[in-house]
XYZ file of N, CA and C in Angstrom:
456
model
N 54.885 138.874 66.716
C 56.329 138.682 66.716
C 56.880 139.080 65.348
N 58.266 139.891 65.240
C 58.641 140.481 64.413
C 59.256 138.724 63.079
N 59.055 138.973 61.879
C 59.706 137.413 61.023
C 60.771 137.273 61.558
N 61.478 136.278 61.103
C 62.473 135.497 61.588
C 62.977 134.753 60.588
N 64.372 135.187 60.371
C 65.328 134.716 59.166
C 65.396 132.830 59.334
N 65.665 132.084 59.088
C 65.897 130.485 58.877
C 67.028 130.531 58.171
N 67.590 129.397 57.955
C 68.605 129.082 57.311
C 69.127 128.802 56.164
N 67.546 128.495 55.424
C 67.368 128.612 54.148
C 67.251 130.087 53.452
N 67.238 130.948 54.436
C 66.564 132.190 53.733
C 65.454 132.707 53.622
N 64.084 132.143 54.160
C 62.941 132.281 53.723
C 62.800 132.951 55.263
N 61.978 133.575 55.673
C 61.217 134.445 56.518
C 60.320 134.118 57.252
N 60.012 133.627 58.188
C 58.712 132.547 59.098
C 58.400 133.943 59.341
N 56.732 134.019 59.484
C 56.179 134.820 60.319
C 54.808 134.184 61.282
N 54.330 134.480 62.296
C 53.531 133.683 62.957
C 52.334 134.612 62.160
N 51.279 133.592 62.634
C 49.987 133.236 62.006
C 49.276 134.724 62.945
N 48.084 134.985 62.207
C 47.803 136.378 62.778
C 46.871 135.820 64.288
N 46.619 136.764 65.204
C 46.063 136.462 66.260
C 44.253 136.588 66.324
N 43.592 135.669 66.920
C 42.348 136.119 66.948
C 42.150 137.430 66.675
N 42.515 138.354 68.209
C 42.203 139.408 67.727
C 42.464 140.371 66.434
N 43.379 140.164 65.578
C 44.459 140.685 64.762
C 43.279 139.694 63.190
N 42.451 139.603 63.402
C 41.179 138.687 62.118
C 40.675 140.011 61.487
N 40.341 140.092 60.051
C 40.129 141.170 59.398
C 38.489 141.590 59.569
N 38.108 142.412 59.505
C 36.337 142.393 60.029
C 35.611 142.823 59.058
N 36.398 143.359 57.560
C 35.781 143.907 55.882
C 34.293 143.230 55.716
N 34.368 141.791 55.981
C 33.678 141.212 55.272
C 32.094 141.533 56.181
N 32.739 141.759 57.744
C 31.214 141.936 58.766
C 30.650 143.985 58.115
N 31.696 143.802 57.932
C 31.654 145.444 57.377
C 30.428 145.436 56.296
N 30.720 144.767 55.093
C 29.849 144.789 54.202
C 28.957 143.719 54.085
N 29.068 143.043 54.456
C 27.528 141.928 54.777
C 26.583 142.336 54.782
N 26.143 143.387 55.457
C 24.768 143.826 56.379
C 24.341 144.827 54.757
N 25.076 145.143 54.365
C 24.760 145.986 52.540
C 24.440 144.937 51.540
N 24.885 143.820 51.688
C 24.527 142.881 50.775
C 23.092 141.976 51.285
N 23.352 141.782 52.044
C 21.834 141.796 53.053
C 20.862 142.236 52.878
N 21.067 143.481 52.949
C 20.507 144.782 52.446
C 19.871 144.938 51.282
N 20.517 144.149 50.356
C 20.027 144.322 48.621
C 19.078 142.599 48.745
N 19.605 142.075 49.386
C 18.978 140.575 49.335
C 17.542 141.084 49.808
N 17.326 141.692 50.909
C 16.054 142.095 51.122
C 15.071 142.791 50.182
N 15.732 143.804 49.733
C 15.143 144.820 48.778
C 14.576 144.065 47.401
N 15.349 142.918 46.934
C 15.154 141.831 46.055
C 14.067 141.206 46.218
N 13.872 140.564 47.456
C 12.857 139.768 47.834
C 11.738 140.335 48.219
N 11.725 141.063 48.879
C 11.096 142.252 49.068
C 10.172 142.769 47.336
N 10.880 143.252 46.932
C 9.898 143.574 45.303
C 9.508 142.147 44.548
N 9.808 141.216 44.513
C 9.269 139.906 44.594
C 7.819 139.691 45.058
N 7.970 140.255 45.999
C 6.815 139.429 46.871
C 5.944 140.652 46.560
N 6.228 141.672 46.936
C 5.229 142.907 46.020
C 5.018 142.749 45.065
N 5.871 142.345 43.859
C 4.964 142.082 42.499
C 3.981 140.655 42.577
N 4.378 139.770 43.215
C 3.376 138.668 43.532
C 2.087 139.178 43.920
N 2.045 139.762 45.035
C 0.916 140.067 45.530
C 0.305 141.219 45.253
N 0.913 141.887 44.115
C 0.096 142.896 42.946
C -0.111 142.854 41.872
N -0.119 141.203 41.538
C -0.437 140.329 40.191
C -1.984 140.137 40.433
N -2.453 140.263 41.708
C -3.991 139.866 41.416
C -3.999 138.818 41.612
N -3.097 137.571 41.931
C -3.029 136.286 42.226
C -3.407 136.201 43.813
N -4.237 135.765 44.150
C -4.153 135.237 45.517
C -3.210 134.067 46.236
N -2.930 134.196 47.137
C -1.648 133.210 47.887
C -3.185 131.754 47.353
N -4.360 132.102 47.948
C -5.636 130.751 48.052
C -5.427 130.334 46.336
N -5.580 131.018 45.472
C -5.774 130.915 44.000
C -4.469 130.303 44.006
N -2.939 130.606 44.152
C -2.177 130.083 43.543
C -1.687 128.299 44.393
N -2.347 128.024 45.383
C -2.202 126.952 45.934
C -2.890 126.026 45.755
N -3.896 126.650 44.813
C -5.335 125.648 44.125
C -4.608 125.158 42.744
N -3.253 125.242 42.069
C -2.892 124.662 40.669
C -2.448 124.005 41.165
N -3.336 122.454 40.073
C -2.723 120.866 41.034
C -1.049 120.685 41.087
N -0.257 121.060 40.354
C 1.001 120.755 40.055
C 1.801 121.538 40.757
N 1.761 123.010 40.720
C 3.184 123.221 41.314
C 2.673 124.595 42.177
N 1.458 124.476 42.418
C 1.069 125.463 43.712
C 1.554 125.428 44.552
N 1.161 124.233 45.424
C 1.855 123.903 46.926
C 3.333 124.453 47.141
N 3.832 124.108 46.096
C 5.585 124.289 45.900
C 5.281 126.134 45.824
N 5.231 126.364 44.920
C 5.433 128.091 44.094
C 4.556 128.849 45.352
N 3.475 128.158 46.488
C 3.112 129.075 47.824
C 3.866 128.795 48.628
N 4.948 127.817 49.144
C 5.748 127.749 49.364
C 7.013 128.598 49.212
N 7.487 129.111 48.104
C 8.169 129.820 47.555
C 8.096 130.958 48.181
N 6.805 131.343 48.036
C 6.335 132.823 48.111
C 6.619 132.897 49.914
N 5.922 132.281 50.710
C 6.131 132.266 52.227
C 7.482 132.381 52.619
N 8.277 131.630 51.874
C 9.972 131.387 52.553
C 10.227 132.896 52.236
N 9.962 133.622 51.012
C 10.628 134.570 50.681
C 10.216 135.595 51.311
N 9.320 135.678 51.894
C 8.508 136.455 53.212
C 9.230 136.362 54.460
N 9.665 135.016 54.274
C 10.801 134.893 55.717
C 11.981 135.262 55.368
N 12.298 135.085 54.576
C 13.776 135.460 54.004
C 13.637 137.037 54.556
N 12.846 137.909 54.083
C 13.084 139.156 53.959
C 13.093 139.793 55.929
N 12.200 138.895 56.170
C 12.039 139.067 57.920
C 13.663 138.709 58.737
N 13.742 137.137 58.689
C 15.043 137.413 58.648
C 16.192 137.917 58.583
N 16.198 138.645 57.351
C 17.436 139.369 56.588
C 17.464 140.345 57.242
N 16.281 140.967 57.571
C 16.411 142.064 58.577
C 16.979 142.147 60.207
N 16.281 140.811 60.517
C 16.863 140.327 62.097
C 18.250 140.886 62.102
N 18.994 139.508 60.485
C 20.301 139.282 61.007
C 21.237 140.898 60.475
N 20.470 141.817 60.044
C 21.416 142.581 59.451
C 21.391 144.181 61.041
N 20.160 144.159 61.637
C 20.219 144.842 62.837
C 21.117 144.261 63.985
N 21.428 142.743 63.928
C 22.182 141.765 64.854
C 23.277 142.073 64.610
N 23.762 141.870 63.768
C 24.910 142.137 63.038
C 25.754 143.151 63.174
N 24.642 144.248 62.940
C 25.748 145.821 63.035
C 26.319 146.016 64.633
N 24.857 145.668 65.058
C 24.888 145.594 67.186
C 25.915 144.592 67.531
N 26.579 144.019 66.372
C 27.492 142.748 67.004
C 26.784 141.965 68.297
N 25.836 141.138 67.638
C 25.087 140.256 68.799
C 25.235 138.841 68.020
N 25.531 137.776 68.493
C 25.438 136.628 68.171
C 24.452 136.176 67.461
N 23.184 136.194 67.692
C 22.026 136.577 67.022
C 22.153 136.713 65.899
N 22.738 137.754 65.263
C 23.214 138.276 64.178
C 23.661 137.127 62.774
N 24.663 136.440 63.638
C 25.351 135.804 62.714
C 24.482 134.237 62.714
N 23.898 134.180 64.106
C 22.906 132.816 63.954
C 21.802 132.949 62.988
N 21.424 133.886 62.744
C 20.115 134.415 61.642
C 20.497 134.420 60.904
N 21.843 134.268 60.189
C 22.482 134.786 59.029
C 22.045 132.864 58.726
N 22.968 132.179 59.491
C 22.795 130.683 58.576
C 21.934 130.236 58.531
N 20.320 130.804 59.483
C 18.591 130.561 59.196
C 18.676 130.803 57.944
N 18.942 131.945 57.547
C 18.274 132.455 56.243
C 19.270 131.919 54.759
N 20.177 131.460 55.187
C 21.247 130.832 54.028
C 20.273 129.122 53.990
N 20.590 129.119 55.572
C 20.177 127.235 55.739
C 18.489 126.842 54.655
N 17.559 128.346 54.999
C 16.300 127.887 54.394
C 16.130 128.242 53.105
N 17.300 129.233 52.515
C 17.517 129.624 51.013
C 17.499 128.413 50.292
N 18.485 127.566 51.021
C 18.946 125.752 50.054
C 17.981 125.114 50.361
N 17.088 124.835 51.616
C 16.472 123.549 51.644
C 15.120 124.327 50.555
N 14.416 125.503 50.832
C 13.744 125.729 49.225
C 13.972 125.867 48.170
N 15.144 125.869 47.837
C 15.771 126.216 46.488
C 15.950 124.684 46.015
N 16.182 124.161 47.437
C 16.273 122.315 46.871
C 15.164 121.449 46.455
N 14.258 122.131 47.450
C 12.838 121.298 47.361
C 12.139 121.528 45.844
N 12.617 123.276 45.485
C 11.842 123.306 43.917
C 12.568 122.879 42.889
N 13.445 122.798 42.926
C 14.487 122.038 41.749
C 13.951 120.938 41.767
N 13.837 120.069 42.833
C 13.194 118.135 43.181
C 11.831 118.417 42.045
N 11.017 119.771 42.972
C 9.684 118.997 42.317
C 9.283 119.568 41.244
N 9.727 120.953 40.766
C 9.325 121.306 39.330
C 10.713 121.647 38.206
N 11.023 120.766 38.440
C 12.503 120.654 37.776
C 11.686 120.481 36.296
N 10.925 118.952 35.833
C 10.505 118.511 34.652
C 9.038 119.711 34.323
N 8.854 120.659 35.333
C 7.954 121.833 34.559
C 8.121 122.623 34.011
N 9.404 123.411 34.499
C 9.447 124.891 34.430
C 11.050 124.904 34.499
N 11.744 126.332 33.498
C 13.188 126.113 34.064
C 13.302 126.282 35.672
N 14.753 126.045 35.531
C 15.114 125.688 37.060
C 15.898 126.824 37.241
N 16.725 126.823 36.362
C 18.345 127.666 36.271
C 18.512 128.714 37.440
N 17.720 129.831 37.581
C 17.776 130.618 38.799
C 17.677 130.086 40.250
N 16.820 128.619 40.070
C 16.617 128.264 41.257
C 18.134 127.462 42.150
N 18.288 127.126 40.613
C 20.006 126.139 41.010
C 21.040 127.528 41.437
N 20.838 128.330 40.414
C 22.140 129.421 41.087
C 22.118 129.889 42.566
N 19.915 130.337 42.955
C 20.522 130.486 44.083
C 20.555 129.106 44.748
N 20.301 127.973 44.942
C 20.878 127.059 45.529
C 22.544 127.211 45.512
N 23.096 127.166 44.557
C 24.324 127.256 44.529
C 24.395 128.496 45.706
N 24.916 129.607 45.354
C 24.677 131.074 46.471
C 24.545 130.687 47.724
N 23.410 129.799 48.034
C 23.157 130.092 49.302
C 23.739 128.768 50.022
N 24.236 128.315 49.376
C 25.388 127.134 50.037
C 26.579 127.571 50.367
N 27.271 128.180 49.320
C 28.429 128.782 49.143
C 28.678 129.725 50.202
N 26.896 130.734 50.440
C 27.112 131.633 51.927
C 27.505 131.646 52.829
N 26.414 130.187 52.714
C 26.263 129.540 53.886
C 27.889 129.004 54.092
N 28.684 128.266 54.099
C 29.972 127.723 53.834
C 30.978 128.765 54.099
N 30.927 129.609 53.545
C 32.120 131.121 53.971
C 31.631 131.685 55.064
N 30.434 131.741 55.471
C 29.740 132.362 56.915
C 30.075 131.583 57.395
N 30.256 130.634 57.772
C 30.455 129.452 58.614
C 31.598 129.454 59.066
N 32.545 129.953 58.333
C 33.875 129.516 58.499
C 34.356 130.883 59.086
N 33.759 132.046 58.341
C 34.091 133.122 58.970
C 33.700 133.833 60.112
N 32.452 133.398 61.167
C 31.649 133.862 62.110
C 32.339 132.372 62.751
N 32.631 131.649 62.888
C 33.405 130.409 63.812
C 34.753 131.117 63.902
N 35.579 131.724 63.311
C 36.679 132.508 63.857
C 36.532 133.772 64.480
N 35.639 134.546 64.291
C 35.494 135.855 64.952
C 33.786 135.241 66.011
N 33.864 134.442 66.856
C 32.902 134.460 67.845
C 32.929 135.926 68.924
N 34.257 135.431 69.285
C 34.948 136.446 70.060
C 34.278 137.966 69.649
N 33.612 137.961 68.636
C 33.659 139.775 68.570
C 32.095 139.591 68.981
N 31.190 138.934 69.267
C 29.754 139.104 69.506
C 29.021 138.744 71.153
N 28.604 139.806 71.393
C 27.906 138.989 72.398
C 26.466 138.361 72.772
């Protein structure tokens, strides 16, 4: 509907329509995705071309369990990232449900290593991406709950 003058002067215009929702952000997601993989991805290649074994690094009493932990999620992360970024372009629901897997398990590991090797080792990267992947998580949420409509 075209604005509409009031009496005060000011201009009402109605609120935009489902369909009429901007789609930039589904646009470039799947590129940022994209680099999230490639990230994690050389991660886990330099891990496992340190000569460290996943068995060797789960044998240090203190913060193995946790830091093989680490290493596995980020193995999923990268599996994931891929799901949701082929879902995504195909506009499949899928897509955007994989998206808050891989945000949802970014925080609960990013949370779990802050808890337990907080008093070992810095944290700082681990809090940012905690931070990040809340924040994702939180704007995905809000933005894939208004555009359902575009996936099937």
């Amino acid at each position: 509907t075209p604005p509409q003058q009031t009496a005060s002067g000011y201009q009402t215009v109605s609120s935009p329509q489902s369909s009429q929702l901007g789609t930039t952000w589904l646009t470039v997601l799947p590129f940022l995705l994209g680099l999230g993989v490639i990230m994690n991805s050389i991660s886990v290649i330099q891990f496992f071309s340190s000569g460290i074994s996943l068995g060797d690094l789960l044998s240090i009493p203190t913060i193995g369990p946790i830091m093989g932990l680490a290493i596995v999620s980020t193995i999923a992360l990268v599996v994931i990232g891929i799901l949701a970024i082929v879902n995504l372009v195909k506009r499949k629901k899928q897509g955007y449900q994989m998206l808050f897997v891989l945000y949802g398990i970014q925080v609960v590991i990013n949370l779990i290593v802050l808890m337990t090797v907080g008093g070992y080792m810095d944290t700082s990267t681990t809090l940012i991406a905690l931070i990040v992947g809340a924040v994702m998580f939180a704007v995905n949420y809000v933005y894939f709950g208004k555009r359902k409509h575009l996936f099937s």
